[in-house]
Structure formats: C-alpha cells, structure tokens
XYZ file of N, CA and C in Angstrom:
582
model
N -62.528 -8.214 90.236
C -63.626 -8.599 91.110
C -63.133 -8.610 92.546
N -63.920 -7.913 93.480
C -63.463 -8.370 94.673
C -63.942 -9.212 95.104
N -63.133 -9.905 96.568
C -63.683 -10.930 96.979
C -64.276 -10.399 98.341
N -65.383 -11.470 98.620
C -65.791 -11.225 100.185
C -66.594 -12.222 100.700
N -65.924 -12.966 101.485
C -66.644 -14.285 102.326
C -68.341 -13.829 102.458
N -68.727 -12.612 102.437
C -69.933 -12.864 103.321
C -70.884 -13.425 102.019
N -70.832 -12.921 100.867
C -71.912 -12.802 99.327
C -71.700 -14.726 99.509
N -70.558 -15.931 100.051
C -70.182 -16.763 99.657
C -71.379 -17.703 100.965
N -71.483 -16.964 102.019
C -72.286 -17.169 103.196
C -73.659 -17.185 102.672
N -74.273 -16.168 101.368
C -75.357 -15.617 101.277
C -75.957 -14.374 102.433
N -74.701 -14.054 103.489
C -75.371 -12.721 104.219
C -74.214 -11.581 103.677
N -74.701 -10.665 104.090
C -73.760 -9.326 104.180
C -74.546 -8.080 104.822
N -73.617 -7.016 105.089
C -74.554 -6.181 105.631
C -75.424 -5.073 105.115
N -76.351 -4.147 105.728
C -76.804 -3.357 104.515
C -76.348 -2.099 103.872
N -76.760 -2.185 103.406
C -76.055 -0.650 102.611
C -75.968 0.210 103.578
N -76.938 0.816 104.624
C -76.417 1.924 105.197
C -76.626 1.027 106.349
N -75.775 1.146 107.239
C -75.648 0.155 108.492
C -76.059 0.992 109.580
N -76.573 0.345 110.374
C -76.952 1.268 111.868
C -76.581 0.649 112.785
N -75.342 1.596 113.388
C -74.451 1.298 114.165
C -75.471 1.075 115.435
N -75.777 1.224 115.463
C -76.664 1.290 116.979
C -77.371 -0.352 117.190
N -77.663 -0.890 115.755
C -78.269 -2.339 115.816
C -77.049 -3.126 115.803
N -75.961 -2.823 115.449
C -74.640 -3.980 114.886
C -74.201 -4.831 116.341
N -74.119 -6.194 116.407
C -74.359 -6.277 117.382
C -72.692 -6.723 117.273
N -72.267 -6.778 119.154
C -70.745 -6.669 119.610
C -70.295 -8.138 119.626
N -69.035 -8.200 119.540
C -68.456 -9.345 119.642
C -68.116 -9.459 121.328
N -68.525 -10.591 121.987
C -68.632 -10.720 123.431
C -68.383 -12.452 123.472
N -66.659 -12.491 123.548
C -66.103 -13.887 124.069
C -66.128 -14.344 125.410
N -66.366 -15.089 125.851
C -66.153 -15.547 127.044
C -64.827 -16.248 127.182
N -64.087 -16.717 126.385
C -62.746 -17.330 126.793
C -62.057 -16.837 125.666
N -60.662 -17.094 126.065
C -59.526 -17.181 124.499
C -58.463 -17.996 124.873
N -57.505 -17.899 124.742
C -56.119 -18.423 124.654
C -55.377 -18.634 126.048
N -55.918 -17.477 126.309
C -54.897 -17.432 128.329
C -56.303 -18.488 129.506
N -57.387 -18.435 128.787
C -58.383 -18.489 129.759
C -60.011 -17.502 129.688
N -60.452 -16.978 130.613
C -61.981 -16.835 130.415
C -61.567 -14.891 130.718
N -62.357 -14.646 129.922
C -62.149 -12.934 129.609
C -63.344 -12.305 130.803
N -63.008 -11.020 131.152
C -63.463 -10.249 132.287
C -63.736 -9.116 131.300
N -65.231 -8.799 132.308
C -65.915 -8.012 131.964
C -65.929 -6.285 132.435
N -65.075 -5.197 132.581
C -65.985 -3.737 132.971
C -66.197 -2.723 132.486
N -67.105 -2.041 133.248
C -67.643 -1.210 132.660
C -66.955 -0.258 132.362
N -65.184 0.580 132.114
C -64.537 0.767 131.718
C -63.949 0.558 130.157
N -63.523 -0.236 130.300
C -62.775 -1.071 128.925
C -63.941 -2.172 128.302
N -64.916 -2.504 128.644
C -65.408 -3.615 128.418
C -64.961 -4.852 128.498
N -65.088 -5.763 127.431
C -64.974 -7.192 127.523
C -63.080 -7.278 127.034
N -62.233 -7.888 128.094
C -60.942 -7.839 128.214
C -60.587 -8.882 126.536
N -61.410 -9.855 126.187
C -61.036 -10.313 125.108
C -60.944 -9.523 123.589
N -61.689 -8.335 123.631
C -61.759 -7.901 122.246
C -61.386 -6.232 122.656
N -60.585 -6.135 124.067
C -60.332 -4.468 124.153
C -58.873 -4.623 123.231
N -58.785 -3.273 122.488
C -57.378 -2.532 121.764
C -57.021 -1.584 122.778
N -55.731 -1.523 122.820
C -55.498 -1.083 124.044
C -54.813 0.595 123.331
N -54.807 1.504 123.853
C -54.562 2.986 123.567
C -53.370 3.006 123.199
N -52.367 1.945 123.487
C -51.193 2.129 122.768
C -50.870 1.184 121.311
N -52.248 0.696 121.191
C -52.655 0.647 119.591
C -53.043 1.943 118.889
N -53.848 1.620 119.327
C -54.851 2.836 118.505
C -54.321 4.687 117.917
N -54.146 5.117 119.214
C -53.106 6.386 119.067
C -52.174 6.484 118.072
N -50.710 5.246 117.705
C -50.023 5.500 116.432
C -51.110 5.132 115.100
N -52.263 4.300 115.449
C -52.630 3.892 113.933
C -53.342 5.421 113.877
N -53.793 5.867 114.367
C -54.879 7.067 114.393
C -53.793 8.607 113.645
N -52.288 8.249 114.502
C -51.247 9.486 113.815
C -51.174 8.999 112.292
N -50.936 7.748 112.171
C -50.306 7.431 111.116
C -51.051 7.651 109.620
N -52.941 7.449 109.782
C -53.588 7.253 108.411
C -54.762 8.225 108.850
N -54.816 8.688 110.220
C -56.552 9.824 110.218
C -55.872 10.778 108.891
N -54.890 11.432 108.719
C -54.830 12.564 107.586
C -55.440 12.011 106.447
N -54.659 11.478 106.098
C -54.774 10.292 104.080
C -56.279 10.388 104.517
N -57.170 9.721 105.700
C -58.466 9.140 105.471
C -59.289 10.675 105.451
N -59.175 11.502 106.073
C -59.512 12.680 106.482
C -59.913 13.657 105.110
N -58.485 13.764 104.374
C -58.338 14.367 102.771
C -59.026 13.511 101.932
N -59.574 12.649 102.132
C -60.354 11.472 100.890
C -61.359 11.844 101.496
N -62.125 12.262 102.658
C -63.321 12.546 103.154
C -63.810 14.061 102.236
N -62.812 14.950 102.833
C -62.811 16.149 102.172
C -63.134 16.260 100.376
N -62.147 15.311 100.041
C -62.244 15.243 98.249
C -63.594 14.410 98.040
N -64.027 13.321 98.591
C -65.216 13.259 98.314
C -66.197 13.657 98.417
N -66.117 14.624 99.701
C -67.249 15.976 99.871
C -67.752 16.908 98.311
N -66.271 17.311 98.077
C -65.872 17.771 97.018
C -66.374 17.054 95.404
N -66.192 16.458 95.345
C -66.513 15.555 94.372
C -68.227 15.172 93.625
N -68.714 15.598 95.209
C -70.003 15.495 95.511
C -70.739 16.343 94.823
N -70.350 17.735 95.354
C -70.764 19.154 95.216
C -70.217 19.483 93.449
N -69.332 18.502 92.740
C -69.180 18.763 91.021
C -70.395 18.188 90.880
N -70.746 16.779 91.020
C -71.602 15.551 90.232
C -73.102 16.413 90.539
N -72.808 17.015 92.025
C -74.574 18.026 91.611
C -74.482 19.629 91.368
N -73.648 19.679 90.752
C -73.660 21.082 90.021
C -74.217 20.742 88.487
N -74.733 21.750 88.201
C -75.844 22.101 86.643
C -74.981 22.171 85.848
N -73.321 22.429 85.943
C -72.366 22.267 84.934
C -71.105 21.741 85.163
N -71.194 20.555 85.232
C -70.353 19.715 85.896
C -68.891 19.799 85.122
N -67.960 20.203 85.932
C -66.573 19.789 85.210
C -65.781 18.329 85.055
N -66.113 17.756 84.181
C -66.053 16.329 84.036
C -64.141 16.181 84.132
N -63.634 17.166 83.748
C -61.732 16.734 84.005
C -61.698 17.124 85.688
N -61.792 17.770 86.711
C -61.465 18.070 87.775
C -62.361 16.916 88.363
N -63.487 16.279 88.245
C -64.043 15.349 88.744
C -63.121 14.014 88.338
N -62.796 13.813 87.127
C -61.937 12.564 87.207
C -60.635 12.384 87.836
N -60.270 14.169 88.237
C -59.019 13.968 88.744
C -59.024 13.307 90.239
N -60.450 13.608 90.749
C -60.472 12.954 92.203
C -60.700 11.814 92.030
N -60.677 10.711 91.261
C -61.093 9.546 91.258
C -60.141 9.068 90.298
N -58.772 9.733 90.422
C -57.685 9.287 89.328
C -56.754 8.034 90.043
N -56.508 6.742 89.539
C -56.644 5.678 90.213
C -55.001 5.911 90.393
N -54.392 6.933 89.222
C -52.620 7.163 88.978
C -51.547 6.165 88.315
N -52.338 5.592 87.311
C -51.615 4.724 86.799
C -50.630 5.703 85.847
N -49.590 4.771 85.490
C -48.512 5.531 84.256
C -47.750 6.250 85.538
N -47.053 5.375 86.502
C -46.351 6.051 87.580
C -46.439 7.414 88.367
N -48.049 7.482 88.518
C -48.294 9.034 89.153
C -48.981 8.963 90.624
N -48.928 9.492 91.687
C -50.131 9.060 92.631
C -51.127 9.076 91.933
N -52.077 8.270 93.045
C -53.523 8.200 93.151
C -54.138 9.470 93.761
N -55.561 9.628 93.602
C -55.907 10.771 94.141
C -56.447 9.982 95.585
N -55.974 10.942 96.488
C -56.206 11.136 97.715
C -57.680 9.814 98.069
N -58.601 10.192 97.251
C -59.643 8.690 97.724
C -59.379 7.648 97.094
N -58.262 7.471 95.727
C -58.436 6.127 95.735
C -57.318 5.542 96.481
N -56.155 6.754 96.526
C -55.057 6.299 97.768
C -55.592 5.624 99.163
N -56.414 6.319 99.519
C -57.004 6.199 101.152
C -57.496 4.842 101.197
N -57.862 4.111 99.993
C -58.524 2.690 100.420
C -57.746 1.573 101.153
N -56.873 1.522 100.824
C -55.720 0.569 101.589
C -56.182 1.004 103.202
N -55.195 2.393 103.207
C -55.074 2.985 104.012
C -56.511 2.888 105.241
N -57.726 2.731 104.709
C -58.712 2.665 105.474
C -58.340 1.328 106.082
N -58.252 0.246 105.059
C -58.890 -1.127 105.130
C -57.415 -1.051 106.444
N -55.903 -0.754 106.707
C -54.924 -0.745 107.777
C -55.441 -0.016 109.219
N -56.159 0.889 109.121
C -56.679 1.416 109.831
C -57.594 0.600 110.878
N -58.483 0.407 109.866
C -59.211 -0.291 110.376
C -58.990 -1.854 111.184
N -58.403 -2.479 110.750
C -57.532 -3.492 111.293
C -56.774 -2.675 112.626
N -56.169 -1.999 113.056
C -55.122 -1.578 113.740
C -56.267 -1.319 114.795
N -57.102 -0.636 114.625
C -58.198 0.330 115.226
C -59.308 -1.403 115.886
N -59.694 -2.039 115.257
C -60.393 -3.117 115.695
C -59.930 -4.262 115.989
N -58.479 -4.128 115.811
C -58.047 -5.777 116.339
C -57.324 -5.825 117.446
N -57.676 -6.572 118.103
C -57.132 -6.670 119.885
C -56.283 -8.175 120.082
N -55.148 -7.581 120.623
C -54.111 -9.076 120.948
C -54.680 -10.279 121.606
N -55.343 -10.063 122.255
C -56.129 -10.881 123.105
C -57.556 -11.828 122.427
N -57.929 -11.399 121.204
C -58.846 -12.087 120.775
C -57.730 -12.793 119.336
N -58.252 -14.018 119.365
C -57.855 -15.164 118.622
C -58.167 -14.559 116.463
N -59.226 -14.462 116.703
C -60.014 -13.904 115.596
C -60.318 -12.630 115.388
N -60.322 -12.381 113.940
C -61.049 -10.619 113.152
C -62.175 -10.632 114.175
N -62.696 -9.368 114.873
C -63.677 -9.269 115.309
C -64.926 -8.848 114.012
N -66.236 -9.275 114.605
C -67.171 -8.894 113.418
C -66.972 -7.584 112.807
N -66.997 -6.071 113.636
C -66.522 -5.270 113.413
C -65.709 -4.754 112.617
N -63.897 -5.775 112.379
C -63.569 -5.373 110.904
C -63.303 -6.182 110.199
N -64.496 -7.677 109.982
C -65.110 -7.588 109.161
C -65.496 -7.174 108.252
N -66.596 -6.326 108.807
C -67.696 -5.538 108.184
C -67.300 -4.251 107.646
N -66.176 -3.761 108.640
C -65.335 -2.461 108.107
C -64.925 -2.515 106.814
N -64.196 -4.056 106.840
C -63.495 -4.361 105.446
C -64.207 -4.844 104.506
N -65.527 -5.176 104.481
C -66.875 -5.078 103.305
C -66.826 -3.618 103.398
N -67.113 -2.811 103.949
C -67.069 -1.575 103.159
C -66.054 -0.554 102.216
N -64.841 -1.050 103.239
C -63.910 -0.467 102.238
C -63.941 -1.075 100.862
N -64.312 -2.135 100.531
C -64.072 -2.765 99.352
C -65.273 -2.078 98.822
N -66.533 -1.907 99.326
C -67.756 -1.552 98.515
C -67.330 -0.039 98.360
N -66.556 0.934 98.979
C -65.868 2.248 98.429
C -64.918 1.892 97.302
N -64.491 0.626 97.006
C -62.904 0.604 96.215
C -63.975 0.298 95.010
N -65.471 -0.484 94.954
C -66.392 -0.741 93.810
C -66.801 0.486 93.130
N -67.489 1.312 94.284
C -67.888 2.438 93.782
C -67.090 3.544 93.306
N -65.687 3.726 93.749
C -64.449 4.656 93.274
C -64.223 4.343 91.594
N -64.080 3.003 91.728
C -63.481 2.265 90.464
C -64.776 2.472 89.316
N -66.214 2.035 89.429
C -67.314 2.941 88.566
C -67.519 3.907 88.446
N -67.337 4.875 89.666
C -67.611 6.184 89.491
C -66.708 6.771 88.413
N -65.045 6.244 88.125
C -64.271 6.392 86.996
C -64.800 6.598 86.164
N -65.284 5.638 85.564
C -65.480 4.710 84.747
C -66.656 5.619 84.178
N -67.854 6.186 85.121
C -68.890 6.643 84.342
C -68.700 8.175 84.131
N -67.262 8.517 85.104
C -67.474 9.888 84.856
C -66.522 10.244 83.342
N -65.391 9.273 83.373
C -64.849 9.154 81.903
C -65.896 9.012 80.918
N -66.742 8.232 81.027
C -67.998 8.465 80.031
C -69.126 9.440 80.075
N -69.025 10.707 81.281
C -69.558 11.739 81.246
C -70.934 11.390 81.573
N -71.555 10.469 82.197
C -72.756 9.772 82.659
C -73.277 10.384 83.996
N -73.731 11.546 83.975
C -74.806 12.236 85.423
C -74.912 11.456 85.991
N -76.333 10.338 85.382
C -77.110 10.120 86.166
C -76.105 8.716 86.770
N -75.462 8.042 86.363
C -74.509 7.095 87.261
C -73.704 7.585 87.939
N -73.120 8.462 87.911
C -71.735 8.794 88.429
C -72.997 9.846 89.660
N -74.083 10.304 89.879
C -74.179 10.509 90.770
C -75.032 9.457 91.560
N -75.386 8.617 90.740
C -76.050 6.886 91.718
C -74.364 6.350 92.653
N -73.767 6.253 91.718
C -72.682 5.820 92.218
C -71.890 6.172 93.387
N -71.772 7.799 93.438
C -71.459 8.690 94.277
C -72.254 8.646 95.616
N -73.399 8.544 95.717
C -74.645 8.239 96.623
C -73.515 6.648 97.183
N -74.125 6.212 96.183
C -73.625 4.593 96.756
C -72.313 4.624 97.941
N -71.136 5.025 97.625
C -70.016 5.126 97.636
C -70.562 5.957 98.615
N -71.139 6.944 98.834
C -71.152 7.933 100.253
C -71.991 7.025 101.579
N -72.902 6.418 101.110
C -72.999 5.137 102.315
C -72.552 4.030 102.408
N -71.701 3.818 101.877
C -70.368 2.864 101.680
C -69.399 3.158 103.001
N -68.795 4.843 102.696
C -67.849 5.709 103.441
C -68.658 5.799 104.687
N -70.071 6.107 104.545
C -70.493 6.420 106.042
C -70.502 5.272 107.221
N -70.770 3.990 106.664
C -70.989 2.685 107.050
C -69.604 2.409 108.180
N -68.833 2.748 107.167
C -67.024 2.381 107.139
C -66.615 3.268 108.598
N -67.363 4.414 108.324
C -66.369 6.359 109.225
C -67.611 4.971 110.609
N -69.016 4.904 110.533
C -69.833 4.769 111.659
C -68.922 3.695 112.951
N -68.511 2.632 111.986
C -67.595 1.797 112.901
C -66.339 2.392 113.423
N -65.923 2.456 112.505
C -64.041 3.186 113.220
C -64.408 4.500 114.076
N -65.415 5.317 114.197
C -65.491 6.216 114.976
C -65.661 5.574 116.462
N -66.259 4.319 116.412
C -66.628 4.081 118.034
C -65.321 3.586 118.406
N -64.270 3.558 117.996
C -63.193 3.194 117.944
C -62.031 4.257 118.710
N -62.459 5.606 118.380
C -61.874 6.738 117.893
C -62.149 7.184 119.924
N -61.495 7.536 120.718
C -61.821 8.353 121.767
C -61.649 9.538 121.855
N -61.616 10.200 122.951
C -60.810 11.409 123.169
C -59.761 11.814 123.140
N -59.031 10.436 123.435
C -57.680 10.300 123.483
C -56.853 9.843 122.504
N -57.685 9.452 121.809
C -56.822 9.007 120.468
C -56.993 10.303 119.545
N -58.123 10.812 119.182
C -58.439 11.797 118.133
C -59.717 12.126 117.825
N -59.635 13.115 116.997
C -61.338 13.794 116.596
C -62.049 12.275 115.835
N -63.152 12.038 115.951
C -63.494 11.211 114.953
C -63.895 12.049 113.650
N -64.221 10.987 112.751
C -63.826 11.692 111.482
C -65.468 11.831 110.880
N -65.703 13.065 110.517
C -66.933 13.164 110.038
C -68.017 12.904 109.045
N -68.823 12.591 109.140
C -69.777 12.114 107.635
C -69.664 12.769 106.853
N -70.504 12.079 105.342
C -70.533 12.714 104.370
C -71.871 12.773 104.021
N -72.062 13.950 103.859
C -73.292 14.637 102.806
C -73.554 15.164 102.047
C-alpha cells in the first residue's frame, strides 16, 4: 500500500491536473528573514538555483526519458488487435530474482529524486506544494505500473488498457510540473504521452 498524507487530509489532486490552475507557493518570510520578489527568478524563498537543477537534469532526464519512450511503447501493444502479452510484460517487469527492472518501473524512484532536486530550494524551510503533488503522482505511476503487471500477467485488455490510460495521466500530471521546472538552460523538457 502506498502511503500519502493527502487521502489522510481527505484532499488530493485530480487525476489530470491543470497546470495552469495549480496554484504557487508564495512565502513571505523564512529563516534569514522576509523573501524578495522579481520578475526574473521570482519569489527568492522557493527559487532552485541553476546549479541545482542542471546536475539533477544530467543525472535522471535519460532513465525518465526511456520510461517515457517504453511507455509510449507499451501503449501502442495494449491497443493493437493482437496484443503480445510477453513483450508487454517485459516493460512492466518489476526484475525481481536479481535482474533489472524495466526502464519504467526503474524510473520511479528516479522520478520521485528528480523531482525533489528539481523543486526544492535551500531557502524555503518546507516541500513546496509542487513536490508534493509531484510525489502523489509518482506513486499513482508506481499503482498503476504495479496493476498494469498484474492484469497483463492475467492477459486482461480491457484493464491493462484502463490502467495504462490511468498511469498515462498519472505520467502526464508528474512530466506537467517538472517541465516548468525544466529551462533552456537546464534541458529539453520532456514530452507527453499519448
């Protein structure tokens, strides 16, 4: 079972999130004193500064990038008319019995570090809402990875492509935040899934 403060709150966010409504974390003080505002960097309490972001961005955009790709992939089996049920489980092979994981169930960590590295700023005291919410989704990708197993070992269409759906606005929710994250200068942001 995973855990997640928000189901314990009674809120969480929605399935497909719109980045455009999510609203920003905007402190007025922290630790040194009262945070400054411009139109540059924004609010000095919750900026990551480029010599964050840049190594986390070398270190995990690939891993997250190839789990984008394989779930593209993955996609395009579950709606094919003759689905290959062994090459589909191999992308959702979790690698137990000392073997890797496949590339998306590897990448979940890897998101949930990312994401942290990418949204957390020295200067703010606290997780910003942002990864938060990042980290409800990675977990709602680690739900849907872990069923999608589960139903494609049992050769189940019509779940394993509910599931797949699920799990793709799970990933999109997840890519929508860390992209505003993502500059010019750090790297390409990383693209949706459809």
């Amino acid at each position: 079972m995973h855990f997640n403060a928000g189901y314990f709150a009674g809120k969480r966010p929605p399935r497909r999130l719109n980045i455009e409504a999510f609203p920003a974390d905007d402190p007025t003080y922290n630790a040194w004193g009262s945070c400054t505002t411009s139109q540059s960097t924004g609010n000095s309490c919750v900026y990551v500064s480029l010599k964050q972001r840049i190594p986390a961005y070398g270190k995990y955009s690939f891993s997250i990038e190839q789990s984008i790709v394989e779930y593209k992939a993955l996609g395009r089996i579950l709606k094919s008319s003759n689905i290959n049920w062994n090459e589909a489980a191999k992308l959702v092979d979790p690698g137990y019995e000392q073997k890797m994981p496949a590339p998306i169930v590897d990448a979940l960590l890897k998101m949930a570090l990312f994401a942290t590295q990418m949204l957390t700023s020295p200067n703010y005291s606290g997780p910003a809402k942002e990864l938060l919410v990042a980290r409800y989704y990675v977990n709602e990708c680690a739900f849907a990875t872990t069923e999608l197993a589960k139903a494609i070992e049992d050769q189940d269409k019509e779940k394993s492509l509910g599931l797949w759906n699920f799990g793709m606005d799970s990933w999109n929710s997840y890519l929508s935040i860390v992209n505003r994250a993502i500059s010019p200068k750090v790297g390409d942001k990383f693209e949706m899934i459809s």
